[in-house]
Tab-separated table of C-alpha atoms and ligand atoms in Angstrom:
chain	number	residue	atom	x	y	z
A	1287	UNK	CA	79.932	92.664	112.686
A	1288	UNK	CA	80.708	92.568	108.962
A	1289	UNK	CA	84.126	93.404	107.997
A	1290	UNK	CA	84.997	96.744	106.585
A	1291	UNK	CA	85.949	96.198	103.055
A	1292	UNK	CA	88.035	99.367	102.626
A	1293	UNK	CA	90.020	98.428	105.926
A	1294	UNK	CA	90.375	95.061	104.767
A	1295	UNK	CA	91.941	96.356	101.614
A	1296	UNK	CA	94.341	98.440	103.629
A	1297	UNK	CA	95.515	95.695	105.712
A	1298	UNK	CA	96.258	93.402	102.461
A	1299	UNK	CA	98.184	96.196	101.065
A	1300	UNK	CA	100.375	96.561	104.414
A	1301	UNK	CA	101.096	92.888	104.059
A	1302	UNK	CA	102.005	93.364	100.426
A	1303	UNK	CA	104.270	96.339	101.435
A	1304	UNK	CA	105.967	94.085	104.288
A	1305	UNK	CA	106.903	91.526	101.707
A	1306	UNK	CA	108.544	94.201	99.256
A	1307	UNK	CA	105.553	93.550	96.823
A	1308	UNK	CA	103.907	97.101	96.795
A	1309	UNK	CA	103.527	98.584	93.616
A	1310	UNK	CA	103.844	102.127	92.866
A	1311	UNK	CA	102.190	104.247	90.193
A	1312	UNK	CA	104.612	106.878	88.820
A	1313	UNK	CA	104.090	109.632	86.231
A	1314	UNK	CA	106.425	110.116	83.456
A	1315	UNK	CA	107.199	113.795	82.751
A	1316	UNK	CA	108.555	113.750	79.147
A	1317	UNK	CA	109.587	111.355	76.469
A	1318	UNK	CA	112.418	111.972	73.989
A	1319	UNK	CA	113.320	108.853	72.130
A	1320	UNK	CA	114.457	106.008	74.487
A	1321	UNK	CA	114.765	108.482	77.187
A	1322	UNK	CA	112.198	109.331	79.640
A	1323	UNK	CA	111.979	111.702	82.582
A	1324	UNK	CA	110.593	110.760	86.054
A	1325	UNK	CA	110.714	112.806	89.168
A	1326	UNK	CA	112.806	115.177	87.484
A	1327	UNK	CA	115.573	112.586	86.295
A	1328	UNK	CA	116.376	111.621	82.778
A	1329	UNK	CA	116.334	107.680	82.468
A	1330	UNK	CA	117.089	105.411	79.398
A	1331	UNK	CA	113.641	103.501	79.225
A	1332	UNK	CA	114.010	99.661	79.000
A	1333	UNK	CA	110.483	99.295	80.158
A	1334	UNK	CA	108.573	99.953	77.151
A	1335	UNK	CA	106.705	97.528	74.917
A	1336	UNK	CA	107.217	100.131	71.877
A	1337	UNK	CA	109.338	97.351	70.248
A	1338	UNK	CA	109.524	98.979	66.867
A	1339	UNK	CA	109.615	102.587	67.938
A	1340	UNK	CA	106.572	103.462	66.333
A	1341	UNK	CA	104.618	105.231	69.347
A	1342	UNK	CA	106.100	108.614	68.235
A	1343	UNK	CA	106.324	108.061	64.536
A	1344	UNK	CA	105.295	111.190	62.639
A	1345	UNK	CA	102.839	109.210	60.322
A	1346	UNK	CA	100.840	107.698	63.289
A	1347	UNK	CA	100.625	111.262	64.710
A	1348	UNK	CA	99.537	112.663	61.392
A	1349	UNK	CA	97.024	109.824	60.992
A	1350	UNK	CA	95.628	110.395	64.827
A	1351	UNK	CA	95.241	113.951	63.728
A	1352	UNK	CA	93.590	113.520	60.472
A	1353	UNK	CA	91.203	111.250	62.212
A	1354	UNK	CA	90.459	113.471	65.175
A	1355	UNK	CA	89.783	116.504	62.381
A	1356	UNK	CA	87.384	114.353	60.718
A	1357	UNK	CA	85.553	112.682	63.630
A	1358	UNK	CA	86.514	114.555	66.744
A	1359	UNK	CA	87.920	112.636	69.668
A	1360	UNK	CA	85.368	110.137	71.088
A	1361	UNK	CA	83.349	107.524	68.941
A	1362	UNK	CA	80.294	108.550	71.029
A	1363	UNK	CA	78.825	105.046	70.877
A	1364	UNK	CA	79.449	101.217	71.082
A	1365	UNK	CA	80.300	99.757	67.655
A	1366	UNK	CA	76.728	98.114	67.231
A	1367	UNK	CA	75.253	101.516	67.921
A	1368	UNK	CA	76.795	104.039	65.534
A	1369	UNK	CA	80.296	103.981	66.966
A	1370	UNK	CA	81.860	101.939	64.116
A	1371	UNK	CA	83.466	104.242	61.806
A	1372	UNK	CA	84.954	103.728	58.290
A	1373	UNK	CA	88.513	104.098	60.147
A	1374	UNK	CA	87.459	100.952	62.198
A	1375	UNK	CA	86.293	98.828	59.363
A	1376	UNK	CA	89.613	99.851	57.199
A	1377	UNK	CA	91.748	98.803	60.183
A	1378	UNK	CA	89.996	95.606	60.565
A	1379	UNK	CA	90.447	94.777	56.916
A	1380	UNK	CA	94.192	95.686	57.340
A	1381	UNK	CA	94.755	93.339	60.220
A	1382	UNK	CA	92.966	90.726	58.658
A	1383	UNK	CA	95.105	90.779	55.314
A	1384	UNK	CA	98.288	91.127	57.399
A	1385	UNK	CA	97.495	87.890	59.496
A	1386	UNK	CA	95.984	85.959	56.716
A	1387	UNK	CA	92.737	85.749	58.107
A	1388	UNK	CA	89.211	86.162	56.656
A	1389	UNK	CA	88.249	88.918	59.060
A	1390	UNK	CA	89.117	90.861	62.145
A	1391	UNK	CA	87.441	92.415	64.996
A	1392	UNK	CA	88.663	95.467	67.218
A	1393	UNK	CA	88.382	95.535	71.252
A	1394	UNK	CA	89.197	98.457	73.161
A	1395	UNK	CA	92.023	96.598	75.093
A	1396	UNK	CA	93.836	93.125	75.015
A	1397	UNK	CA	92.400	92.481	78.283
A	1398	UNK	CA	88.682	92.738	76.741
A	1399	UNK	CA	89.554	90.677	73.692
A	1400	UNK	CA	90.940	87.864	75.715
A	1401	UNK	CA	87.594	88.124	77.861
A	1402	UNK	CA	85.378	88.223	74.648
A	1403	UNK	CA	86.863	85.466	72.804
A	1404	UNK	CA	86.632	82.984	75.608
A	1405	UNK	CA	83.289	84.200	76.768
A	1406	UNK	CA	81.887	83.939	73.374
A	1407	UNK	CA	83.331	80.358	72.606
A	1408	UNK	CA	83.178	78.860	75.950
A	1409	UNK	CA	80.574	77.844	78.662
A	1410	UNK	CA	80.055	75.402	81.634
A	1411	UNK	CA	80.914	71.926	80.801
A	1412	UNK	CA	83.702	72.977	78.414
A	1413	UNK	CA	87.465	72.591	79.145
A	1414	UNK	CA	89.994	75.509	78.699
A	1415	UNK	CA	93.584	74.267	78.647
A	1416	UNK	CA	96.356	76.953	79.455
A	1417	UNK	CA	100.038	77.448	79.761
A	1418	UNK	CA	100.984	77.966	83.452
A	1419	UNK	CA	102.799	81.181	82.511
A	1420	UNK	CA	99.879	82.882	80.323
A	1421	UNK	CA	99.054	86.359	80.477
A	1422	UNK	CA	96.621	87.187	83.603
A	1423	UNK	CA	93.991	88.320	81.041
A	1424	UNK	CA	93.725	84.794	79.508
A	1425	UNK	CA	93.498	83.138	82.864
A	1426	UNK	CA	90.800	85.543	84.235
A	1427	UNK	CA	88.908	85.026	81.040
A	1428	UNK	CA	88.911	81.241	81.516
A	1429	UNK	CA	87.677	81.845	85.217
A	1430	UNK	CA	84.904	84.249	84.119
A	1431	UNK	CA	83.471	82.185	81.022
A	1432	UNK	CA	82.378	78.964	83.225
A	1433	UNK	CA	84.532	76.427	81.634
A	1434	UNK	CA	86.982	74.328	83.358
A	1435	UNK	CA	90.414	75.987	83.715
A	1436	UNK	CA	93.390	73.156	83.495
A	1437	UNK	CA	96.876	74.531	83.428
A	1438	UNK	CA	99.753	72.806	81.847
A	1439	UNK	CA	103.469	73.096	82.561
A	1440	UNK	CA	105.022	75.977	80.621
A	1441	UNK	CA	105.600	75.297	77.062
A	1442	UNK	CA	105.032	71.350	77.753
A	1443	UNK	CA	103.079	69.947	74.871
A	1444	UNK	CA	102.916	66.619	76.660
A	1445	UNK	CA	101.518	68.121	79.718
A	1446	UNK	CA	99.041	69.965	77.650
A	1447	UNK	CA	98.007	66.649	76.269
A	1448	UNK	CA	97.565	65.067	79.586
A	1449	UNK	CA	95.290	67.944	80.563
A	1450	UNK	CA	93.127	67.477	77.523
A	1451	UNK	CA	92.941	63.846	78.137
A	1452	UNK	CA	91.254	64.404	81.419
A	1453	UNK	CA	88.385	65.579	79.651
A	1454	UNK	CA	88.296	63.645	76.256
A	1455	UNK	CA	84.768	64.387	75.324
A	1456	UNK	CA	84.208	68.016	76.143
A	1457	UNK	CA	84.554	71.137	73.915
A	1458	UNK	CA	88.206	72.261	74.351
A	1459	UNK	CA	89.978	75.321	73.706
A	1460	UNK	CA	93.818	75.376	74.364
A	1461	UNK	CA	95.245	79.143	74.666
A	1462	UNK	CA	98.581	80.231	74.927
A	1463	UNK	CA	100.637	83.252	74.606
A	1464	UNK	CA	102.673	83.342	71.502
A	1465	UNK	CA	105.338	85.118	73.352
A	1466	UNK	CA	105.314	85.047	77.027
A	1467	UNK	CA	105.164	88.420	78.325
A	1468	UNK	CA	107.547	88.127	81.445
A	1469	UNK	CA	109.759	85.545	79.834
A	1470	UNK	CA	110.353	86.495	76.426
A	1471	UNK	CA	110.220	82.844	75.016
A	1472	UNK	CA	108.084	81.595	72.049
A	1473	UNK	CA	105.536	79.073	72.715
A	1474	UNK	CA	106.008	75.581	71.031
A	1475	UNK	CA	103.356	76.543	68.585
A	1476	UNK	CA	103.564	73.934	65.781
A	1477	UNK	CA	103.695	71.107	68.484
A	1478	UNK	CA	100.532	72.747	70.144
A	1479	UNK	CA	98.902	73.197	66.623
A	1480	UNK	CA	99.467	69.189	65.920
A	1481	UNK	CA	98.091	68.388	69.150
A	1482	UNK	CA	95.019	70.570	68.765
A	1483	UNK	CA	94.463	69.201	65.499
A	1484	UNK	CA	94.700	65.345	66.899
A	1485	UNK	CA	92.646	66.191	69.782
A	1486	UNK	CA	89.714	68.304	68.022
A	1487	UNK	CA	90.492	71.210	70.330
A	1488	UNK	CA	90.767	74.691	69.011
A	1489	UNK	CA	93.999	76.630	69.193
A	1490	UNK	CA	93.974	80.326	70.398
A	1491	UNK	CA	96.959	82.252	70.568
A	1492	UNK	CA	97.627	85.637	72.308
A	1493	UNK	CA	100.353	87.319	70.313
A	1494	UNK	CA	100.521	90.621	72.159
A	1495	UNK	CA	104.088	90.456	72.015
A	1496	UNK	CA	104.593	88.446	68.880
A	1497	UNK	CA	102.663	90.759	66.353
A	1498	UNK	CA	105.060	93.051	64.640
A	1499	UNK	CA	108.214	91.538	65.873
A	1500	UNK	CA	108.020	87.834	64.600
A	1501	UNK	CA	107.693	86.552	61.315
A	1502	UNK	CA	109.259	87.868	57.802
A	1503	UNK	CA	106.649	90.693	57.669
A	1504	UNK	CA	105.931	91.029	61.454
A	1505	UNK	CA	102.818	89.139	61.297
A	1506	UNK	CA	103.514	87.345	64.423
A	1507	UNK	CA	104.668	84.217	66.105
A	1508	UNK	CA	101.912	81.908	64.619
A	1509	UNK	CA	103.145	83.077	60.773
A	1510	UNK	CA	106.693	82.582	61.940
A	1511	UNK	CA	106.000	78.947	62.989
A	1512	UNK	CA	104.468	78.069	59.746
A	1513	UNK	CA	101.204	77.421	61.579
A	1514	UNK	CA	98.063	78.032	59.286
A	1515	UNK	CA	94.822	79.860	60.140
A	1516	UNK	CA	92.943	76.380	60.282
A	1517	UNK	CA	95.354	75.170	62.761
A	1518	UNK	CA	95.119	78.200	64.912
A	1519	UNK	CA	91.783	79.506	64.226
A	1520	UNK	CA	91.468	82.084	66.911
A	1521	UNK	CA	94.375	84.825	66.935
A	1522	UNK	CA	94.438	87.542	69.295
A	1523	UNK	CA	96.992	90.383	69.282
A	1524	UNK	CA	97.206	93.656	70.864
A	1525	UNK	CA	97.771	97.392	69.142
A	1526	UNK	CA	99.505	98.884	72.129
A	1527	UNK	CA	102.989	97.228	72.040
A	1528	UNK	CA	104.922	96.676	68.868
A	1529	UNK	CA	102.255	98.914	66.946
A	1530	UNK	CA	102.664	101.753	69.507
A	1531	UNK	CA	98.833	102.789	69.512
A	1532	UNK	CA	96.526	100.948	71.877
A	1533	UNK	CA	93.606	98.496	71.543
A	1534	UNK	CA	93.315	94.887	70.242
A	1535	UNK	CA	92.076	92.521	67.986
A	1536	UNK	CA	90.888	89.027	67.207
A	1537	UNK	CA	91.260	87.619	63.975
A	1538	UNK	CA	90.075	84.253	62.384
A	1539	UNK	CA	87.254	83.050	59.980
A	1540	UNK	CA	84.227	85.021	58.937
A	1541	UNK	CA	82.134	82.559	61.318
A	1542	UNK	CA	84.251	83.319	64.388
A	1543	UNK	CA	84.117	87.180	63.928
A	1544	UNK	CA	80.343	87.117	63.085
A	1545	UNK	CA	79.924	85.133	66.258
A	1546	UNK	CA	81.868	87.465	68.351
A	1547	UNK	CA	79.930	90.484	66.998
A	1548	UNK	CA	76.757	88.744	68.584
A	1549	UNK	CA	78.287	87.200	71.742
A	1550	UNK	CA	81.470	88.848	72.723
A	1551	UNK	CA	80.191	90.966	75.509
A	1552	UNK	CA	83.160	93.278	76.006
A	1553	UNK	CA	82.763	94.238	72.298
A	1554	UNK	CA	78.970	94.774	72.664
A	1555	UNK	CA	78.780	96.596	75.791
A	1556	UNK	CA	81.361	99.295	75.706
A	1557	UNK	CA	82.175	102.559	73.585
A	1558	UNK	CA	84.097	101.689	70.510
A	1559	UNK	CA	87.673	103.094	70.716
A	1560	UNK	CA	88.264	106.689	69.120
A	1561	UNK	CA	88.372	106.377	65.066
A	1562	UNK	CA	91.376	108.596	65.011
A	1563	UNK	CA	93.236	105.617	67.371
A	1564	UNK	CA	92.098	103.088	64.487
A	1565	UNK	CA	93.387	105.543	61.818
A	1566	UNK	CA	96.833	105.553	63.735
A	1567	UNK	CA	96.903	101.922	64.260
A	1568	UNK	CA	96.453	101.341	60.565
A	1569	UNK	CA	99.310	103.618	59.656
A	1570	UNK	CA	101.259	101.409	62.354
A	1571	UNK	CA	100.416	98.204	60.604
A	1572	UNK	CA	101.582	99.486	57.150
A	1573	UNK	CA	104.891	100.661	58.713
A	1574	UNK	CA	105.216	97.333	60.712
A	1575	UNK	CA	104.539	95.308	57.713
A	1576	UNK	CA	106.951	96.973	55.266
A	1577	UNK	CA	109.907	98.610	57.299
A	1578	UNK	CA	111.775	95.193	57.796
A	1579	UNK	CA	114.762	97.385	58.918
A	1580	UNK	CA	112.999	97.973	62.312
A	1581	UNK	CA	112.839	94.288	63.035
A	1582	UNK	CA	116.276	93.846	61.701
A	1583	UNK	CA	117.720	96.549	64.092
A	1584	UNK	CA	115.885	94.725	66.945
A	1585	UNK	CA	117.606	91.602	66.162
A	1586	UNK	CA	121.108	93.388	66.032
A	1587	UNK	CA	120.273	94.972	69.597
A	1588	UNK	CA	119.046	91.651	71.172
A	1589	UNK	CA	122.209	89.718	69.823
A	1590	UNK	CA	124.271	92.422	71.531
A	1591	UNK	CA	122.476	92.434	74.585
A	1592	UNK	CA	122.720	88.677	74.758
A	1593	UNK	CA	126.467	88.501	73.868
A	1594	UNK	CA	127.368	91.295	76.392
A	1595	UNK	CA	125.481	89.527	79.112
A	1596	UNK	CA	127.325	86.519	78.663
A	1597	UNK	CA	130.595	88.377	78.612
A	1598	UNK	CA	129.850	89.877	81.866
A	1599	UNK	CA	128.627	86.906	83.533
A	1600	UNK	CA	124.823	88.059	83.701
A	1601	UNK	CA	122.581	85.100	83.370
A	1602	UNK	CA	119.653	85.290	80.887
A	1603	UNK	CA	116.669	83.389	80.255
A	1604	UNK	CA	116.152	81.568	76.922
A	1605	UNK	CA	114.560	84.382	74.910
A	1606	UNK	CA	115.265	85.539	71.392
A	1607	UNK	CA	112.547	88.325	71.520
A	1608	UNK	CA	113.124	91.873	72.795
A	1609	UNK	CA	111.844	90.793	76.394
A	1610	UNK	CA	115.058	90.020	77.971
A	1611	UNK	CA	114.502	89.134	81.622
A	1612	UNK	CA	117.286	88.898	84.276
A	1613	UNK	CA	116.065	86.432	87.112
A	1614	UNK	CA	117.079	87.859	90.578
A	1615	UNK	CA	114.730	85.598	92.880
A	1616	UNK	CA	113.958	87.500	95.941
A	1617	UNK	CA	111.742	90.399	95.745
A	1618	UNK	CA	113.626	92.677	97.924
A	1619	UNK	CA	116.868	91.956	96.012
A	1620	UNK	CA	115.025	92.771	92.883
A	1621	UNK	CA	113.892	96.110	94.023
A	1622	UNK	CA	117.391	96.960	95.298
A	1623	UNK	CA	118.521	96.207	91.602
A	1624	UNK	CA	115.856	98.340	90.064
A	1625	UNK	CA	116.682	101.361	92.401
A	1626	UNK	CA	120.538	100.798	91.814
A	1627	UNK	CA	119.816	100.823	88.150
A	1628	UNK	CA	117.624	104.012	88.388
A	1629	UNK	CA	120.350	105.902	90.441
A	1630	UNK	CA	122.658	105.127	87.268
A	1631	UNK	CA	119.959	106.554	84.923
A	1632	UNK	CA	118.105	103.436	83.905
A	1633	UNK	CA	114.421	102.533	83.795
A	1634	UNK	CA	114.253	98.858	84.057
A	1635	UNK	CA	111.048	97.457	86.111
A	1636	UNK	CA	111.126	94.758	88.903
A	1637	UNK	CA	108.550	92.066	88.133
A	1638	UNK	CA	107.369	90.449	91.078
A	1639	UNK	CA	104.714	88.120	92.720
A	1640	UNK	CA	101.852	88.010	92.006
A	1641	UNK	CA	102.840	88.488	88.256
A	1642	UNK	CA	105.448	85.938	88.350
A	1643	UNK	CA	105.938	83.090	90.964
A	1644	UNK	CA	107.439	83.319	94.285
A	1645	UNK	CA	111.255	83.292	94.260
A	1646	UNK	CA	110.948	84.164	90.416
A	1647	UNK	CA	111.343	88.121	90.789
A	1648	UNK	CA	113.321	89.614	87.834
A	1649	UNK	CA	114.242	92.784	86.252
A	1650	UNK	CA	112.369	92.869	82.821
A	1651	UNK	CA	114.540	94.484	80.090
A	1652	UNK	CA	112.806	95.443	76.942
A	1653	UNK	CA	114.759	96.386	73.904
A	1654	UNK	CA	113.105	98.702	71.232
A	1655	UNK	CA	114.313	99.918	67.647
A	1656	UNK	CA	114.687	103.191	69.182
A	1657	UNK	CA	117.623	102.128	71.348
A	1658	UNK	CA	121.039	102.286	69.941
A	1659	UNK	CA	123.898	99.691	70.594
A	1660	UNK	CA	125.668	102.165	72.705
A	1661	UNK	CA	122.501	102.540	75.190
A	1662	UNK	CA	122.725	98.591	75.340
A	1663	UNK	CA	126.259	98.605	76.102
A	1664	UNK	CA	125.642	101.185	78.978
A	1665	UNK	CA	122.736	99.222	80.382
A	1666	UNK	CA	124.820	96.008	80.288
A	1667	UNK	CA	127.532	97.829	82.297
A	1668	UNK	CA	125.151	99.118	84.765
A	1669	UNK	CA	123.264	95.695	85.109
A	1670	UNK	CA	126.637	93.872	86.001
A	1671	UNK	CA	127.080	95.880	88.739
A	1672	UNK	CA	123.480	96.062	90.049
A	1673	UNK	CA	123.107	92.038	89.483
A	1674	UNK	CA	126.313	91.674	91.444
A	1675	UNK	CA	125.283	93.446	94.256
A	1676	UNK	CA	121.795	91.709	94.481
A	1677	UNK	CA	123.440	88.370	94.260
A	1678	UNK	CA	125.324	89.130	97.421
A	1679	UNK	CA	122.216	90.273	99.207
A	1680	UNK	CA	120.503	87.115	98.292
B	3042	PLP	C1	100.084	88.260	76.575
B	3042	PLP	C2	99.333	89.746	76.770
B	3042	PLP	N1	97.978	89.448	76.660
B	3042	PLP	C3	97.132	90.585	76.846
B	3042	PLP	C4	97.591	91.774	77.117
B	3042	PLP	C5	96.496	92.788	77.519
B	3042	PLP	O1	96.868	93.734	76.377
B	3042	PLP	P1	96.290	95.286	76.749
B	3042	PLP	O2	97.361	96.074	77.532
B	3042	PLP	O3	95.807	95.819	75.331
B	3042	PLP	O4	95.110	95.121	77.422
B	3042	PLP	C6	99.102	92.056	77.596
B	3042	PLP	C7	99.525	93.200	78.174
B	3042	PLP	O5	99.018	93.982	78.443
B	3042	PLP	C8	99.700	90.921	77.300
B	3042	PLP	O6	101.247	90.883	77.581
């Protein structure tokens, strides 16, 4: 008899629960600055990717309201079938200017942008070389596009070179996160760019966590590394993290973007995002570009957090970005630490397999320009207690 699919799913889920790996959907009841309320309890939020503190900025809210007043809520159609409005086009131009590329193309989510870019560029017989710690959407995109996926040791250009060498004649794309989402470290982009130039491979950077945060005007990790548009011809970034809105884009040459419009299925076969969202994202780009004090404040908070962690004996990972993970190791101990922090009024999510490797469970602390130094100080004190207890549990 055929297995029952729902039963099988339930069985897999029970196994996940047994390993302390069950994920839990929780509704946030309200947000006020860096504070959120969950299950009736006010918590200082260290889980948000709103790195620059723009998600509730009055200029974004006003742009969204103006967009909605002009267009209504939904775009009502795919980009190619009447859904592409002036706000989308203006945002694409704004993003291209900011990132120093000829053109940009919007996608509804970063996940879809990665699927679309890889599916348009790669096919059977090609090779896609990726960092082992790349975001799931890049790995899924490679699996779906039909190319051979070869993963290299994290941030190791030599290992990437060896993977490229295994397929010396195949068309090749090397894809890396600019900033790694669960580790917070920055990819060795200048080295990877030199490797790709030497090997005639195309470099693609997913800068979901670098855009707005790195580089003098927030143009991201590629700009900060001094890597040119020719060296990194495919740049993807999201609008839902430092920009505080939602959606994503791919930026590059006119030839790349024209090709994506024709062949990127997640752009073609989906309803365009609401034009009001595009208006809000354009307002966010202007603030992210020109209000450098937000990056300066973030840098001060990051330095404070790292200094305070050292003083308290909390081991950190080598990150200079707002993503500051605290490695615990075992999933159960990580869960206990998260719960202890919540008991003390802090929301710091536990990141466990399969998002990270077995034995690498961690607390993912995300800092935002919305935090104050006093928030960071309180978190450090609570973390020291929670991590201390987790260590004895290991
Ligand atoms: C590195 C990276 N790429 C892509 C994505 C997907 O972006 P989105 O949330 O817009 O789908 C994320 C996070 O969500 C990410 O961290």
